[in-house]
mmCIF file of C-alpha atoms in Angstrom:
data_model
loop_
_atom_site.group_PDB
_atom_site.id
_atom_site.type_symbol
_atom_site.label_atom_id
_atom_site.label_comp_id
_atom_site.label_asym_id
_atom_site.label_seq_id
_atom_site.Cartn_x
_atom_site.Cartn_y
_atom_site.Cartn_z
ATOM 1 C CA UNK A 1023 55.978 -76.721 -5.514
ATOM 2 C CA UNK A 1024 57.559 -78.672 -2.612
ATOM 3 C CA UNK A 1025 58.918 -76.948 0.463
ATOM 4 C CA UNK A 1026 62.171 -75.170 -0.342
ATOM 5 C CA UNK A 1027 65.151 -77.281 0.873
ATOM 6 C CA UNK A 1028 66.683 -74.292 2.662
ATOM 7 C CA UNK A 1029 63.371 -73.630 4.413
ATOM 8 C CA UNK A 1030 63.208 -77.308 5.422
ATOM 9 C CA UNK A 1031 66.731 -77.121 6.837
ATOM 10 C CA UNK A 1032 65.714 -74.036 8.808
ATOM 11 C CA UNK A 1033 62.699 -75.858 10.262
ATOM 12 C CA UNK A 1034 64.928 -78.788 11.156
ATOM 13 C CA UNK A 1035 67.323 -76.458 12.973
ATOM 14 C CA UNK A 1036 64.441 -74.848 14.882
ATOM 15 C CA UNK A 1037 63.245 -78.251 16.014
ATOM 16 C CA UNK A 1038 66.774 -79.274 16.998
ATOM 17 C CA UNK A 1039 67.156 -76.104 19.071
ATOM 18 C CA UNK A 1040 64.744 -77.539 21.611
ATOM 19 C CA UNK A 1041 62.747 -74.297 21.927
ATOM 20 C CA UNK A 1042 59.098 -75.271 22.563
ATOM 21 C CA UNK A 1043 56.351 -73.778 20.390
ATOM 22 C CA UNK A 1044 55.574 -70.252 21.537
ATOM 23 C CA UNK A 1045 51.963 -71.013 22.407
ATOM 24 C CA UNK A 1046 52.987 -73.676 24.934
ATOM 25 C CA UNK A 1047 54.980 -71.184 27.020
ATOM 26 C CA UNK A 1048 54.103 -68.418 29.465
ATOM 27 C CA UNK A 1049 54.106 -65.072 27.673
ATOM 28 C CA UNK A 1050 57.401 -63.840 29.108
ATOM 29 C CA UNK A 1051 59.116 -67.113 28.244
ATOM 30 C CA UNK A 1052 57.694 -66.983 24.735
ATOM 31 C CA UNK A 1053 59.071 -63.465 24.305
ATOM 32 C CA UNK A 1054 62.508 -64.620 25.341
ATOM 33 C CA UNK A 1055 62.254 -67.653 23.048
ATOM 34 C CA UNK A 1056 61.571 -65.341 20.103
ATOM 35 C CA UNK A 1057 64.625 -63.288 21.004
ATOM 36 C CA UNK A 1058 66.700 -66.458 21.218
ATOM 37 C CA UNK A 1059 65.392 -67.683 17.867
ATOM 38 C CA UNK A 1060 65.310 -64.454 15.879
ATOM 39 C CA UNK A 1061 67.685 -62.143 17.696
ATOM 40 C CA UNK A 1062 70.004 -59.715 16.005
ATOM 41 C CA UNK A 1063 72.094 -61.071 13.162
ATOM 42 C CA UNK A 1064 75.810 -61.494 13.789
ATOM 43 C CA UNK A 1065 76.586 -59.316 10.766
ATOM 44 C CA UNK A 1066 74.072 -56.455 10.811
ATOM 45 C CA UNK A 1067 73.721 -54.324 7.718
ATOM 46 C CA UNK A 1068 75.743 -51.150 8.367
ATOM 47 C CA UNK A 1069 73.628 -48.016 8.626
ATOM 48 C CA UNK A 1070 74.408 -44.383 7.905
ATOM 49 C CA UNK A 1071 72.493 -43.238 10.995
ATOM 50 C CA UNK A 1072 70.293 -44.835 13.661
ATOM 51 C CA UNK A 1073 68.503 -42.969 16.430
ATOM 52 C CA UNK A 1074 66.223 -44.161 19.225
ATOM 53 C CA UNK A 1075 63.531 -41.747 20.398
ATOM 54 C CA UNK A 1076 60.398 -41.616 22.493
ATOM 55 C CA UNK A 1077 57.428 -39.909 20.883
ATOM 56 C CA UNK A 1078 54.074 -38.929 22.424
ATOM 57 C CA UNK A 1079 51.222 -41.428 22.274
ATOM 58 C CA UNK A 1080 47.663 -41.436 23.529
ATOM 59 C CA UNK A 1081 48.699 -42.914 26.888
ATOM 60 C CA UNK A 1082 52.364 -42.119 27.340
ATOM 61 C CA UNK A 1083 55.457 -42.261 25.203
ATOM 62 C CA UNK A 1084 56.096 -44.731 22.377
ATOM 63 C CA UNK A 1085 59.661 -45.882 21.656
ATOM 64 C CA UNK A 1086 60.721 -45.728 18.017
ATOM 65 C CA UNK A 1087 63.932 -46.360 16.111
ATOM 66 C CA UNK A 1088 64.759 -44.194 13.104
ATOM 67 C CA UNK A 1089 66.987 -45.572 10.345
ATOM 68 C CA UNK A 1090 68.280 -42.976 7.885
ATOM 69 C CA UNK A 1091 70.050 -43.748 4.582
ATOM 70 C CA UNK A 1092 72.959 -41.682 3.252
ATOM 71 C CA UNK A 1093 72.147 -38.715 1.047
ATOM 72 C CA UNK A 1094 70.556 -35.314 1.248
ATOM 73 C CA UNK A 1095 66.843 -36.125 1.363
ATOM 74 C CA UNK A 1096 64.156 -35.419 2.178
ATOM 75 C CA UNK A 1097 63.484 -39.136 1.926
ATOM 76 C CA UNK A 1098 60.236 -41.084 1.794
ATOM 77 C CA UNK A 1099 59.369 -42.631 5.162
ATOM 78 C CA UNK A 1100 58.304 -46.216 5.800
ATOM 79 C CA UNK A 1101 56.683 -46.578 9.231
ATOM 80 C CA UNK A 1102 57.262 -50.223 10.142
ATOM 81 C CA UNK A 1103 55.377 -52.414 12.632
ATOM 82 C CA UNK A 1104 57.051 -55.625 13.761
ATOM 83 C CA UNK A 1105 55.446 -59.047 13.787
ATOM 84 C CA UNK A 1106 55.044 -61.445 16.677
ATOM 85 C CA UNK A 1107 51.325 -62.040 16.999
ATOM 86 C CA UNK A 1108 50.771 -58.727 18.864
ATOM 87 C CA UNK A 1109 52.326 -60.538 21.864
ATOM 88 C CA UNK A 1110 55.984 -61.071 20.945
ATOM 89 C CA UNK A 1111 58.658 -59.112 19.130
ATOM 90 C CA UNK A 1112 60.156 -55.636 19.398
ATOM 91 C CA UNK A 1113 62.244 -53.129 17.499
ATOM 92 C CA UNK A 1114 65.229 -55.273 18.521
ATOM 93 C CA UNK A 1115 63.975 -58.560 17.049
ATOM 94 C CA UNK A 1116 63.129 -56.758 13.804
ATOM 95 C CA UNK A 1117 66.223 -54.599 13.631
ATOM 96 C CA UNK A 1118 67.711 -56.758 10.816
ATOM 97 C CA UNK A 1119 64.727 -56.423 8.470
ATOM 98 C CA UNK A 1120 64.495 -52.663 9.098
ATOM 99 C CA UNK A 1121 68.178 -52.294 8.278
ATOM 100 C CA UNK A 1122 67.662 -54.277 5.088
ATOM 101 C CA UNK A 1123 64.720 -52.139 4.019
ATOM 102 C CA UNK A 1124 66.518 -48.877 4.769
ATOM 103 C CA UNK A 1125 69.551 -49.888 2.743
ATOM 104 C CA UNK A 1126 67.730 -51.576 -0.112
ATOM 105 C CA UNK A 1127 64.917 -49.057 -0.567
ATOM 106 C CA UNK A 1128 66.800 -45.876 0.316
ATOM 107 C CA UNK A 1129 64.099 -44.459 2.575
ATOM 108 C CA UNK A 1130 63.879 -43.492 6.221
ATOM 109 C CA UNK A 1131 62.431 -46.390 8.218
ATOM 110 C CA UNK A 1132 60.710 -45.650 11.523
ATOM 111 C CA UNK A 1133 60.293 -48.846 13.554
ATOM 112 C CA UNK A 1134 57.574 -48.631 16.208
ATOM 113 C CA UNK A 1135 57.806 -50.427 19.572
ATOM 114 C CA UNK A 1136 54.063 -50.500 20.179
ATOM 115 C CA UNK A 1137 52.649 -51.904 23.425
ATOM 116 C CA UNK A 1138 51.985 -55.629 23.431
ATOM 117 C CA UNK A 1139 49.113 -57.883 24.408
ATOM 118 C CA UNK A 1140 47.929 -59.381 26.700
ATOM 119 C CA UNK A 1141 48.939 -56.474 28.953
ATOM 120 C CA UNK A 1142 47.708 -54.065 26.284
ATOM 121 C CA UNK A 1143 45.022 -55.733 24.170
ATOM 122 C CA UNK A 1144 43.195 -54.450 21.087
ATOM 123 C CA UNK A 1145 42.894 -51.623 20.198
ATOM 124 C CA UNK A 1146 45.880 -50.313 22.187
ATOM 125 C CA UNK A 1147 48.631 -51.596 19.828
ATOM 126 C CA UNK A 1148 46.713 -50.188 16.868
ATOM 127 C CA UNK A 1149 46.316 -46.780 18.519
ATOM 128 C CA UNK A 1150 50.045 -46.709 19.296
ATOM 129 C CA UNK A 1151 50.826 -47.444 15.655
ATOM 130 C CA UNK A 1152 48.364 -44.850 14.387
ATOM 131 C CA UNK A 1153 49.794 -42.256 16.788
ATOM 132 C CA UNK A 1154 53.283 -43.003 15.486
ATOM 133 C CA UNK A 1155 52.193 -42.477 11.885
ATOM 134 C CA UNK A 1156 50.516 -39.186 12.806
ATOM 135 C CA UNK A 1157 53.718 -38.085 14.548
ATOM 136 C CA UNK A 1158 55.755 -38.922 11.438
ATOM 137 C CA UNK A 1159 53.352 -36.896 9.291
ATOM 138 C CA UNK A 1160 53.698 -33.893 11.617
ATOM 139 C CA UNK A 1161 57.432 -34.240 12.203
ATOM 140 C CA UNK A 1162 58.699 -35.544 8.875
ATOM 141 C CA UNK A 1163 60.998 -32.599 8.231
ATOM 142 C CA UNK A 1164 62.708 -33.178 11.574
ATOM 143 C CA UNK A 1165 63.801 -36.671 10.524
ATOM 144 C CA UNK A 1166 64.734 -35.643 6.956
ATOM 145 C CA UNK A 1167 61.506 -37.204 5.696
ATOM 146 C CA UNK A 1168 58.986 -36.218 3.055
ATOM 147 C CA UNK A 1169 55.487 -35.853 4.527
ATOM 148 C CA UNK A 1170 54.007 -36.406 1.055
ATOM 149 C CA UNK A 1171 55.583 -39.855 0.762
ATOM 150 C CA UNK A 1172 54.718 -41.772 3.933
ATOM 151 C CA UNK A 1173 54.164 -45.513 3.673
ATOM 152 C CA UNK A 1174 53.152 -48.033 6.319
ATOM 153 C CA UNK A 1175 54.377 -51.581 6.445
ATOM 154 C CA UNK A 1176 54.803 -54.610 8.627
ATOM 155 C CA UNK A 1177 55.079 -58.373 8.771
ATOM 156 C CA UNK A 1178 52.546 -60.852 10.163
ATOM 157 C CA UNK A 1179 50.745 -59.095 13.044
ATOM 158 C CA UNK A 1180 52.658 -55.994 12.000
ATOM 159 C CA UNK A 1181 51.116 -56.342 8.555
ATOM 160 C CA UNK A 1182 47.739 -56.527 10.255
ATOM 161 C CA UNK A 1183 48.521 -53.303 12.109
ATOM 162 C CA UNK A 1184 49.743 -51.593 8.933
ATOM 163 C CA UNK A 1185 46.511 -52.474 7.123
ATOM 164 C CA UNK A 1186 44.445 -51.380 10.143
ATOM 165 C CA UNK A 1187 46.349 -48.077 10.333
ATOM 166 C CA UNK A 1188 45.638 -47.479 6.645
ATOM 167 C CA UNK A 1189 41.927 -48.116 7.238
ATOM 168 C CA UNK A 1190 41.979 -45.850 10.301
ATOM 169 C CA UNK A 1191 43.779 -43.041 8.462
ATOM 170 C CA UNK A 1192 41.265 -43.260 5.632
ATOM 171 C CA UNK A 1193 38.289 -43.181 7.971
ATOM 172 C CA UNK A 1194 39.648 -40.390 10.207
ATOM 173 C CA UNK A 1195 40.903 -38.353 7.267
ATOM 174 C CA UNK A 1196 44.541 -38.075 8.397
ATOM 175 C CA UNK A 1197 47.294 -38.628 7.620
ATOM 176 C CA UNK A 1198 47.553 -39.146 3.876
ATOM 177 C CA UNK A 1199 49.428 -42.353 3.072
ATOM 178 C CA UNK A 1200 51.288 -43.008 -0.163
ATOM 179 C CA UNK A 1201 51.686 -46.792 0.085
ATOM 180 C CA UNK A 1202 51.318 -49.894 2.237
ATOM 181 C CA UNK A 1203 53.634 -52.903 2.398
ATOM 182 C CA UNK A 1204 51.879 -55.955 3.853
ATOM 183 C CA UNK A 1205 54.186 -58.918 4.465
ATOM 184 C CA UNK A 1206 52.341 -62.215 5.103
ATOM 185 C CA UNK A 1207 49.773 -60.239 7.123
ATOM 186 C CA UNK A 1208 47.117 -61.476 9.544
ATOM 187 C CA UNK A 1209 43.878 -60.374 7.882
ATOM 188 C CA UNK A 1210 41.155 -62.449 9.542
ATOM 189 C CA UNK A 1211 40.373 -64.661 12.531
ATOM 190 C CA UNK A 1212 38.373 -67.493 10.946
ATOM 191 C CA UNK A 1213 41.096 -70.213 10.718
ATOM 192 C CA UNK A 1214 38.987 -71.937 8.023
ATOM 193 C CA UNK A 1215 40.897 -71.373 4.769
ATOM 194 C CA UNK A 1216 42.564 -73.991 2.594
ATOM 195 C CA UNK A 1217 45.956 -72.628 3.629
ATOM 196 C CA UNK A 1218 45.101 -73.194 7.299
ATOM 197 C CA UNK A 1219 44.025 -76.747 6.507
ATOM 198 C CA UNK A 1220 47.137 -77.393 4.410
ATOM 199 C CA UNK A 1221 49.770 -75.572 6.470
ATOM 200 C CA UNK A 1222 48.378 -75.253 9.992
ATOM 201 C CA UNK A 1223 50.538 -77.872 11.716
ATOM 202 C CA UNK A 1224 54.075 -78.230 10.415
ATOM 203 C CA UNK A 1225 55.634 -75.015 9.066
ATOM 204 C CA UNK A 1226 56.648 -72.927 12.102
ATOM 205 C CA UNK A 1227 53.503 -70.784 12.339
ATOM 206 C CA UNK A 1228 50.623 -73.082 13.291
ATOM 207 C CA UNK A 1229 46.892 -72.773 13.785
ATOM 208 C CA UNK A 1230 47.317 -73.399 17.520
ATOM 209 C CA UNK A 1231 49.820 -70.549 17.704
ATOM 210 C CA UNK A 1232 47.488 -68.165 15.863
ATOM 211 C CA UNK A 1233 44.590 -69.095 18.154
ATOM 212 C CA UNK A 1234 46.855 -68.304 21.133
ATOM 213 C CA UNK A 1235 47.838 -64.941 19.631
ATOM 214 C CA UNK A 1236 44.232 -63.942 18.942
ATOM 215 C CA UNK A 1237 43.161 -64.935 22.459
ATOM 216 C CA UNK A 1238 45.773 -62.596 23.920
ATOM 217 C CA UNK A 1239 45.165 -59.737 21.491
ATOM 218 C CA UNK A 1240 41.357 -59.495 21.470
ATOM 219 C CA UNK A 1241 39.685 -59.973 24.846
ATOM 220 C CA UNK A 1242 36.101 -59.688 23.651
ATOM 221 C CA UNK A 1243 34.990 -62.218 21.063
ATOM 222 C CA UNK A 1244 32.819 -59.728 19.171
ATOM 223 C CA UNK A 1245 35.797 -57.400 18.705
ATOM 224 C CA UNK A 1246 37.484 -59.999 16.520
ATOM 225 C CA UNK A 1247 35.046 -59.043 13.777
ATOM 226 C CA UNK A 1248 35.960 -55.369 13.981
ATOM 227 C CA UNK A 1249 37.691 -54.217 10.769
ATOM 228 C CA UNK A 1250 40.524 -52.665 12.763
ATOM 229 C CA UNK A 1251 41.237 -56.107 14.256
ATOM 230 C CA UNK A 1252 40.449 -58.175 11.152
ATOM 231 C CA UNK A 1253 40.910 -55.878 8.123
ATOM 232 C CA UNK A 1254 39.456 -58.440 5.728
ATOM 233 C CA UNK A 1255 36.089 -57.710 7.389
ATOM 234 C CA UNK A 1256 36.128 -54.007 6.516
ATOM 235 C CA UNK A 1257 32.852 -52.682 5.117
ATOM 236 C CA UNK A 1258 34.602 -51.342 2.024
ATOM 237 C CA UNK A 1259 38.117 -50.960 0.670
ATOM 238 C CA UNK A 1260 37.853 -47.776 -1.346
ATOM 239 C CA UNK A 1261 40.345 -44.980 -0.809
ATOM 240 C CA UNK A 1262 43.187 -47.127 0.520
ATOM 241 C CA UNK A 1263 46.778 -46.567 -0.644
ATOM 242 C CA UNK A 1264 48.492 -48.575 -3.362
ATOM 243 C CA UNK A 1265 49.719 -51.854 -1.958
ATOM 244 C CA UNK A 1266 52.360 -54.544 -2.217
ATOM 245 C CA UNK A 1267 51.214 -57.718 -0.450
ATOM 246 C CA UNK A 1268 53.474 -60.741 0.007
ATOM 247 C CA UNK A 1269 52.537 -64.243 1.110
ATOM 248 C CA UNK A 1270 54.301 -67.600 1.383
ATOM 249 C CA UNK A 1271 53.066 -70.859 -0.105
ATOM 250 C CA UNK A 1272 53.468 -72.889 3.126
ATOM 251 C CA UNK A 1273 51.912 -70.295 5.423
ATOM 252 C CA UNK A 1274 48.476 -70.699 7.057
ATOM 253 C CA UNK A 1275 47.942 -66.953 6.457
ATOM 254 C CA UNK A 1276 48.418 -67.259 2.688
ATOM 255 C CA UNK A 1277 44.776 -67.319 1.627
ATOM 256 C CA UNK A 1278 43.580 -64.433 3.788
ATOM 257 C CA UNK A 1279 46.418 -62.322 2.425
ATOM 258 C CA UNK A 1280 45.445 -63.130 -1.134
ATOM 259 C CA UNK A 1281 41.779 -62.451 -0.327
ATOM 260 C CA UNK A 1282 42.718 -58.998 0.969
ATOM 261 C CA UNK A 1283 44.630 -58.235 -2.225
ATOM 262 C CA UNK A 1284 41.581 -59.277 -4.234
ATOM 263 C CA UNK A 1285 39.298 -57.024 -2.159
ATOM 264 C CA UNK A 1286 41.630 -54.087 -2.717
ATOM 265 C CA UNK A 1287 41.740 -54.714 -6.447
ATOM 266 C CA UNK A 1288 37.948 -54.977 -6.659
ATOM 267 C CA UNK A 1289 37.716 -51.594 -4.913
ATOM 268 C CA UNK A 1290 39.965 -49.952 -7.496
ATOM 269 C CA UNK A 1291 43.165 -49.922 -5.439
ATOM 270 C CA UNK A 1292 46.407 -50.464 -7.311
ATOM 271 C CA UNK A 1293 47.827 -53.659 -5.803
ATOM 272 C CA UNK A 1294 50.578 -56.136 -6.508
ATOM 273 C CA UNK A 1295 50.313 -59.541 -4.879
ATOM 274 C CA UNK A 1296 53.219 -62.005 -4.739
ATOM 275 C CA UNK A 1297 53.100 -65.512 -3.357
ATOM 276 C CA UNK A 1298 56.571 -66.991 -2.879
ATOM 277 C CA UNK A 1299 56.534 -70.685 -3.607
ATOM 278 C CA UNK A 1300 58.284 -73.091 -1.282
ATOM 279 C CA UNK A 1301 58.488 -70.480 1.489
ATOM 280 C CA UNK A 1302 57.233 -70.439 5.087
ATOM 281 C CA UNK A 1303 55.912 -67.685 7.349
ATOM 282 C CA UNK A 1304 58.628 -65.243 8.393
ATOM 283 C CA UNK A 1305 60.915 -65.933 5.446
ATOM 284 C CA UNK A 1306 61.592 -62.319 4.402
ATOM 285 C CA UNK A 1307 63.561 -61.607 7.545
ATOM 286 C CA UNK A 1308 65.969 -64.460 6.780
ATOM 287 C CA UNK A 1309 67.909 -63.119 3.803
ATOM 288 C CA UNK A 1310 71.171 -64.527 5.175
ATOM 289 C CA UNK A 1311 69.742 -68.060 5.262
ATOM 290 C CA UNK A 1312 67.273 -68.294 2.380
ATOM 291 C CA UNK A 1313 68.153 -67.432 -1.208
ATOM 292 C CA UNK A 1314 64.489 -66.859 -1.978
ATOM 293 C CA UNK A 1315 64.279 -64.370 0.885
ATOM 294 C CA UNK A 1316 67.207 -62.403 -0.551
ATOM 295 C CA UNK A 1317 65.515 -62.358 -3.926
ATOM 296 C CA UNK A 1318 62.200 -61.317 -2.373
ATOM 297 C CA UNK A 1319 63.882 -58.484 -0.470
ATOM 298 C CA UNK A 1320 65.448 -57.215 -3.697
ATOM 299 C CA UNK A 1321 62.115 -57.387 -5.509
ATOM 300 C CA UNK A 1322 60.296 -55.687 -2.652
ATOM 301 C CA UNK A 1323 62.878 -52.902 -2.514
ATOM 302 C CA UNK A 1324 62.650 -52.330 -6.263
ATOM 303 C CA UNK A 1325 58.873 -52.083 -6.087
ATOM 304 C CA UNK A 1326 58.984 -49.617 -3.191
ATOM 305 C CA UNK A 1327 61.645 -47.493 -4.855
ATOM 306 C CA UNK A 1328 59.491 -47.218 -7.948
ATOM 307 C CA UNK A 1329 56.258 -46.605 -6.016
ATOM 308 C CA UNK A 1330 57.817 -43.900 -3.845
ATOM 309 C CA UNK A 1331 59.718 -42.369 -6.771
ATOM 310 C CA UNK A 1332 62.962 -42.369 -4.838
ATOM 311 C CA UNK A 1333 65.586 -42.201 -7.578
ATOM 312 C CA UNK A 1334 63.691 -39.657 -9.663
ATOM 313 C CA UNK A 1335 62.988 -37.170 -6.867
ATOM 314 C CA UNK A 1336 65.811 -37.645 -4.402
ATOM 315 C CA UNK A 1337 68.794 -38.189 -6.672
ATOM 316 C CA UNK A 1338 67.643 -36.058 -9.586
ATOM 317 C CA UNK A 1339 68.103 -38.949 -11.996
ATOM 318 C CA UNK A 1340 65.990 -38.662 -15.100
ATOM 319 C CA UNK A 1341 66.685 -42.125 -16.495
ATOM 320 C CA UNK A 1342 66.067 -44.334 -13.524
ATOM 321 C CA UNK A 1343 67.134 -47.949 -13.405
ATOM 322 C CA UNK A 1344 64.397 -50.347 -14.380
ATOM 323 C CA UNK A 1345 63.032 -52.575 -11.604
ATOM 324 C CA UNK A 1346 64.930 -55.456 -13.216
ATOM 325 C CA UNK A 1347 68.213 -53.528 -12.993
ATOM 326 C CA UNK A 1348 67.508 -52.555 -9.401
ATOM 327 C CA UNK A 1349 66.844 -56.211 -8.541
ATOM 328 C CA UNK A 1350 70.110 -57.280 -10.194
ATOM 329 C CA UNK A 1351 72.019 -54.600 -8.270
ATOM 330 C CA UNK A 1352 70.476 -55.743 -4.994
ATOM 331 C CA UNK A 1353 71.344 -59.345 -5.804
ATOM 332 C CA UNK A 1354 74.981 -58.438 -6.454
ATOM 333 C CA UNK A 1355 75.231 -56.623 -3.112
ATOM 334 C CA UNK A 1356 73.612 -59.493 -1.206
ATOM 335 C CA UNK A 1357 75.840 -62.044 -2.944
ATOM 336 C CA UNK A 1358 78.917 -60.131 -1.789
ATOM 337 C CA UNK A 1359 77.617 -59.735 1.766
ATOM 338 C CA UNK A 1360 76.294 -63.238 2.372
ATOM 339 C CA UNK A 1361 78.627 -65.240 0.141
ATOM 340 C CA UNK A 1362 75.754 -66.876 -1.733
ATOM 341 C CA UNK A 1363 74.689 -66.659 -5.322
ATOM 342 C CA UNK A 1364 71.156 -65.297 -5.657
ATOM 343 C CA UNK A 1365 69.466 -66.730 -8.775
ATOM 344 C CA UNK A 1366 68.029 -64.271 -11.265
ATOM 345 C CA UNK A 1367 64.821 -66.247 -11.475
ATOM 346 C CA UNK A 1368 62.854 -67.984 -8.771
ATOM 347 C CA UNK A 1369 59.473 -69.550 -8.302
ATOM 348 C CA UNK A 1370 56.859 -66.987 -7.319
ATOM 349 C CA UNK A 1371 53.380 -66.147 -8.483
ATOM 350 C CA UNK A 1372 53.049 -62.457 -9.188
ATOM 351 C CA UNK A 1373 49.786 -60.641 -9.857
ATOM 352 C CA UNK A 1374 49.843 -56.974 -10.849
ATOM 353 C CA UNK A 1375 46.332 -55.627 -10.597
ATOM 354 C CA UNK A 1376 45.488 -52.209 -11.902
ATOM 355 C CA UNK A 1377 42.361 -50.346 -10.714
ATOM 356 C CA UNK A 1378 39.179 -51.467 -12.418
#
């Protein structure tokens, strides 16, 4: 499928903005450029309750932001790690997507402002993220959360951290995770896949940018092969939580994401893999600009609601809406908010893999 026209228009606007590619800038300038490019939306999704806190980490406090939906709870908790190549991004740049997930899924979302490279290279960001998940498991009742229904999730480098946290939790024995949401995640450091060859130059995220990110994140070359840095290189994939993994057709990370889904399935993990045709890296956070992103958000929310059993346990509803009904309801709400019609059908390749 060709590049989606709305995605092409977005790329054209980025180029017209005059912001240089991130990897050509000093780190601080690149961080500001990301804020300028993907700052808060002008019309943020209204939230029932938002709270900023500092929680204890292994080397000082870790800032988090807690988004709570309306209702009585206790709610499932999605611990979310922002993208940005481990170098850029913050809870502020990813505030819009966390608002969307809170509203659409109906769970508590805890967004983690982990320390960034190159000041804090691997494994410091990972240990911050793992510490945050352990805190949520211990303190779930204090944030109206259900300690039995904790999921991890993230986009891009945040997806890498979510997968690495799931591996770490499995290997260390705590905490127990119910689900993982991996959104166009970084899974490897080889740069040699077909998707890198096809999409490594022209679709926002480039090979040169990923090389720059890896150089800042992992100081020692041999550490790049560590499973907690490159989860695709894990020794085995047994015992990991059920997974939803999203990729984009015109993303250099597409093939490593699909490969990770295949490894999970081969290990007996329940996994659903979706590749959104015509889309570029970062699309899910652009629901106000891309119709496919709005559809993908609705589909993702429906899957998470079903996986975390939100309607059945929190609202006491015996006859829950089907995923199709939930998607249609989300589409109606987004159509009203953004003034666009979200099509009921779109181009995506969906694979639902049950354990072998």
